[in-house]
PDB file of C-alpha atoms in Angstrom:
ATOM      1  CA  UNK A1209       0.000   0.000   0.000  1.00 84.00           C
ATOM      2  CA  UNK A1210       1.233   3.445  -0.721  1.00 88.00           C
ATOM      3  CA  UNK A1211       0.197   6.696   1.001  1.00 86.00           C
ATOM      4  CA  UNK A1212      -2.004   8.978  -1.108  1.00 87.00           C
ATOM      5  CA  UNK A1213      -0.054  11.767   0.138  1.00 85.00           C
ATOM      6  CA  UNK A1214       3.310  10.325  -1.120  1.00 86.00           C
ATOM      7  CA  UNK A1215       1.398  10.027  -4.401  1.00 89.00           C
ATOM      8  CA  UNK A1216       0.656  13.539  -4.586  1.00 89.00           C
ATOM      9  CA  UNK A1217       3.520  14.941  -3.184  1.00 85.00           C
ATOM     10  CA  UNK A1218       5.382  13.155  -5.539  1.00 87.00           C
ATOM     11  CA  UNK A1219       3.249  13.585  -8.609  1.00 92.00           C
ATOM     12  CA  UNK A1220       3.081   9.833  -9.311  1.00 93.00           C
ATOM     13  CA  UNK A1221       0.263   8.695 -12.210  1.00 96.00           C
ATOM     14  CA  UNK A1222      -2.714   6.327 -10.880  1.00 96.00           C
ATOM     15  CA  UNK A1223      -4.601   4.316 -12.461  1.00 96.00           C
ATOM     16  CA  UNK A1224      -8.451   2.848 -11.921  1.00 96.00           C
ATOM     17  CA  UNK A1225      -8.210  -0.272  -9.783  1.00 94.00           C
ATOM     18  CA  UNK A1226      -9.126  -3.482 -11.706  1.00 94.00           C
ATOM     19  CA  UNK A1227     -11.235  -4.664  -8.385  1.00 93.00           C
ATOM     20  CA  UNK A1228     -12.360  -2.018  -6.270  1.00 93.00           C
ATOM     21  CA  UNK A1229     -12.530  -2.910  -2.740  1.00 89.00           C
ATOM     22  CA  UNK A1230     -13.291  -1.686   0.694  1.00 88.00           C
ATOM     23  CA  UNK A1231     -11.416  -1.825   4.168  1.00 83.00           C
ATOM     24  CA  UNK A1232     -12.216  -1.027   7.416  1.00 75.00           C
ATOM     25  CA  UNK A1233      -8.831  -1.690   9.963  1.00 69.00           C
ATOM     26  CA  UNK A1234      -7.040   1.013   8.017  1.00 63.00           C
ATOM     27  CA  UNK A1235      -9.374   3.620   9.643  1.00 62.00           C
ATOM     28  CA  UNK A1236     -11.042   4.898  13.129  1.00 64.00           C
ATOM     29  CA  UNK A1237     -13.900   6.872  10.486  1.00 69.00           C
ATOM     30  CA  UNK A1238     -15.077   3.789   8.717  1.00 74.00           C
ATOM     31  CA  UNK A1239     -14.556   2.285   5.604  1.00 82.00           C
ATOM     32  CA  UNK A1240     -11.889   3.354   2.813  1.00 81.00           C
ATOM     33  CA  UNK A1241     -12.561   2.245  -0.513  1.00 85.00           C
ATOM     34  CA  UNK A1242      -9.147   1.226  -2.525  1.00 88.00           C
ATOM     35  CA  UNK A1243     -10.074   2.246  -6.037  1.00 93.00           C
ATOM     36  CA  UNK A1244      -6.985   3.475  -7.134  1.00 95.00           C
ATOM     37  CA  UNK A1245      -3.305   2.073  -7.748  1.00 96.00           C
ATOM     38  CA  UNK A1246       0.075   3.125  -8.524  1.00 95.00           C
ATOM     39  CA  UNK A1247       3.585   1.773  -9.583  1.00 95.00           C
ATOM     40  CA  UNK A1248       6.304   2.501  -6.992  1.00 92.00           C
ATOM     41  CA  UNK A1249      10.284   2.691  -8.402  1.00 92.00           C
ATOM     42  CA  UNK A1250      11.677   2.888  -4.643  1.00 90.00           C
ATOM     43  CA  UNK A1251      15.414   1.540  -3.147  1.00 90.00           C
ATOM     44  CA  UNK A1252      16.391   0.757   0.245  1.00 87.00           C
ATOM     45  CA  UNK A1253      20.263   1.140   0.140  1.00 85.00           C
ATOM     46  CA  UNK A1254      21.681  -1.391  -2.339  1.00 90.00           C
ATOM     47  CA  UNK A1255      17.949  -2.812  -3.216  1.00 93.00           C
ATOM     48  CA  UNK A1256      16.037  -1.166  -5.428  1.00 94.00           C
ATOM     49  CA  UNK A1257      12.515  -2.486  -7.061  1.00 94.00           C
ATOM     50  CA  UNK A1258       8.838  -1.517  -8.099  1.00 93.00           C
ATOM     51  CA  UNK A1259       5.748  -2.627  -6.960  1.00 92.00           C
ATOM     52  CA  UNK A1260       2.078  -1.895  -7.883  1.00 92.00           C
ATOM     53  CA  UNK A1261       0.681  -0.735  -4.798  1.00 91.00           C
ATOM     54  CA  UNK A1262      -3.034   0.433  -3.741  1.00 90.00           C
ATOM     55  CA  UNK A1263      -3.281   4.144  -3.187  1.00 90.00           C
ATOM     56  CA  UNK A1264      -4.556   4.699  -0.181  1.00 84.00           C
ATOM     57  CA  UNK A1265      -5.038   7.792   2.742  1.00 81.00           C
ATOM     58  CA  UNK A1266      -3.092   7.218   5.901  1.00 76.00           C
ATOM     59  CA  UNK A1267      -0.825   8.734   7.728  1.00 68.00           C
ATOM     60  CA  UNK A1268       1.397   5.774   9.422  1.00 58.00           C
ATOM     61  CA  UNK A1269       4.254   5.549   6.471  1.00 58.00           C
ATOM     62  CA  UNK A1270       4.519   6.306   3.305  1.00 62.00           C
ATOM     63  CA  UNK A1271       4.933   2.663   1.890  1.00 74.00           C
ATOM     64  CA  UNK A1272       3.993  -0.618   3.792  1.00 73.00           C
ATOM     65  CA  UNK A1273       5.515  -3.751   2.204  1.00 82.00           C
ATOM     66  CA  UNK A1274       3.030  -6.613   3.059  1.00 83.00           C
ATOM     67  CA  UNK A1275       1.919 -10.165   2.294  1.00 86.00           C
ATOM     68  CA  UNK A1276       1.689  -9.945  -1.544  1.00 87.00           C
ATOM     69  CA  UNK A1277       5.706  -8.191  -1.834  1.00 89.00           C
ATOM     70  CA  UNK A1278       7.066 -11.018   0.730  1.00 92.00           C
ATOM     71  CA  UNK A1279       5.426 -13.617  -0.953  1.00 92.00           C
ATOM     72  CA  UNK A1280       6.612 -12.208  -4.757  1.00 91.00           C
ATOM     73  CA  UNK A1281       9.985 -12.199  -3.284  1.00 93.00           C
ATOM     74  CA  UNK A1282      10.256 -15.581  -1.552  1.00 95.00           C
ATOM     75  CA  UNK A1283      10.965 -13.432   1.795  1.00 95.00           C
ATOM     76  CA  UNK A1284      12.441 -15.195   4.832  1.00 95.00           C
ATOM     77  CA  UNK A1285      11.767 -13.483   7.857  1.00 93.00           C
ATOM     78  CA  UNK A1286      13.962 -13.796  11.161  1.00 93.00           C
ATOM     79  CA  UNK A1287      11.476 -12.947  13.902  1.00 90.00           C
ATOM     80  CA  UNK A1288      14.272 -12.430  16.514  1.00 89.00           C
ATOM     81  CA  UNK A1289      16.009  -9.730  14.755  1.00 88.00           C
ATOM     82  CA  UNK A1290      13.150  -8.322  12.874  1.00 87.00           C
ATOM     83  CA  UNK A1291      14.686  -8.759   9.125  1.00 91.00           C
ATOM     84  CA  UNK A1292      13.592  -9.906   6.024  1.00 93.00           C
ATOM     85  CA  UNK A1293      16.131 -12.044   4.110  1.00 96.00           C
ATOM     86  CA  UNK A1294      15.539 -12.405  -0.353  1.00 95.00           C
ATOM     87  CA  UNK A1295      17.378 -12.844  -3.170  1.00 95.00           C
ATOM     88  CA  UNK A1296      16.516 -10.459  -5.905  1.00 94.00           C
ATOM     89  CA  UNK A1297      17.901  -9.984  -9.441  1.00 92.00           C
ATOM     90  CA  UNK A1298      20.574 -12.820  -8.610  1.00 94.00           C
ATOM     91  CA  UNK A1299      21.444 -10.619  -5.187  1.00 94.00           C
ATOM     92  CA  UNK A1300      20.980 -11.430  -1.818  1.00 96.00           C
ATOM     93  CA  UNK A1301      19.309  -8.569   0.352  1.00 95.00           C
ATOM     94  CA  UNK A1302      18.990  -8.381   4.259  1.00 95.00           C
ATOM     95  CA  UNK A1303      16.394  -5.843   5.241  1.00 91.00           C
ATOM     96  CA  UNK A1304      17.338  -4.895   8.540  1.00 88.00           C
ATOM     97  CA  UNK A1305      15.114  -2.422  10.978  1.00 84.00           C
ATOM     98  CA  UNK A1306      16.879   0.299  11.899  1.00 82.00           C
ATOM     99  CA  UNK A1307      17.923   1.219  15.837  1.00 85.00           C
ATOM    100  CA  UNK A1308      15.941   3.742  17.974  1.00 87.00           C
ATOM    101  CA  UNK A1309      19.076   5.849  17.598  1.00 91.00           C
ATOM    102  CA  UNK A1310      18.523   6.051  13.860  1.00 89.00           C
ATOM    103  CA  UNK A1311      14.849   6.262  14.171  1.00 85.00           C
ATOM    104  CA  UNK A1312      15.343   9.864  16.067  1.00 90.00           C
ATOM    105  CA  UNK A1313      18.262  10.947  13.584  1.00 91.00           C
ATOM    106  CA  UNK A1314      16.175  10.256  11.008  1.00 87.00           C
ATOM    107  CA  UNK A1315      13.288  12.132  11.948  1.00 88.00           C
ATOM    108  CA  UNK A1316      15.414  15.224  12.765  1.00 92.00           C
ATOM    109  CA  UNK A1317      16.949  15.170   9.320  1.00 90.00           C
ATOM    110  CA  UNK A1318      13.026  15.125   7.793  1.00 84.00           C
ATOM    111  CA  UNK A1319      12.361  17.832  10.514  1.00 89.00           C
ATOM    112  CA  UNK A1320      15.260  19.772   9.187  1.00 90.00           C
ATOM    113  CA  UNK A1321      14.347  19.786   6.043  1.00 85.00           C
ATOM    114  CA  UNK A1322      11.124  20.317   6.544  1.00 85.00           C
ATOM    115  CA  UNK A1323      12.142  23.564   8.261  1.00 87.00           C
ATOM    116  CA  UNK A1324      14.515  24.915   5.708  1.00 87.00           C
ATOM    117  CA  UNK A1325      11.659  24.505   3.027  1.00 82.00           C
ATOM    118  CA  UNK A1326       9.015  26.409   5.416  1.00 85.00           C
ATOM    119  CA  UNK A1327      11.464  29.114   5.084  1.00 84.00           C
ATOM    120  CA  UNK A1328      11.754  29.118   1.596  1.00 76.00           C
ATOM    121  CA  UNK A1329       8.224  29.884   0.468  1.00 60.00           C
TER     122      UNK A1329
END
């Protein structure tokens, strides 16, 4: 799933869904209807893929990498340390969380820059 704001923001093209659906554990107000989709080029480090997501308004991250992408990629996941293990285009790719000390240097950065564009408008 991919956030409709990321969609926007980024000026990505949707497209209709083939089978409109509704869900109801995405929101508190009820039920969202998934009507729309959109193709995703994205990397993480070294990785880098695309996926077909469903468009969708929420605020929790921008991109959530579910059941359908870990099953396309044959995922292995290591409960213990919270990674996903894959091989992908011949390459083998460890997708590891990153530490509460990133976490908070990586929300200062988006703070940051968040800040400096404020400033320049």
């Amino acid at each position: 799933m991919a956030s409709k704001g990321m969609v926007a923001k980024l000026n990505l093209k949707t497209t209709a869904h083939p089978k409109p659906y509704k869900l109801r554990w995405l929101s508190e107000e009820g039920e969202l209807l998934m009507d729309q989709k959109v193709l995703i080029n994205f990397s993480i480090r070294k990785y880098a893929d695309k996926i077909l997501c469903d468009a969708i308004p929420m605020k929790t991250c921008h991109i959530l990498l579910g059941r359908p992408w870990q099953f396309d990629r044959c995922t292995i996941y290591d409960g213990h340390s919270n990674n996903f293990s894959f091989v992908h285009n011949d390459s083998k790719f460890t997708l590891v969380s990153l530490t509460p000390r990133e976490v908070c240097e990586d929300r200062k950065k988006m703070r940051a820059r968040e800040k400096r564009k404020r400033k320049g408008k």
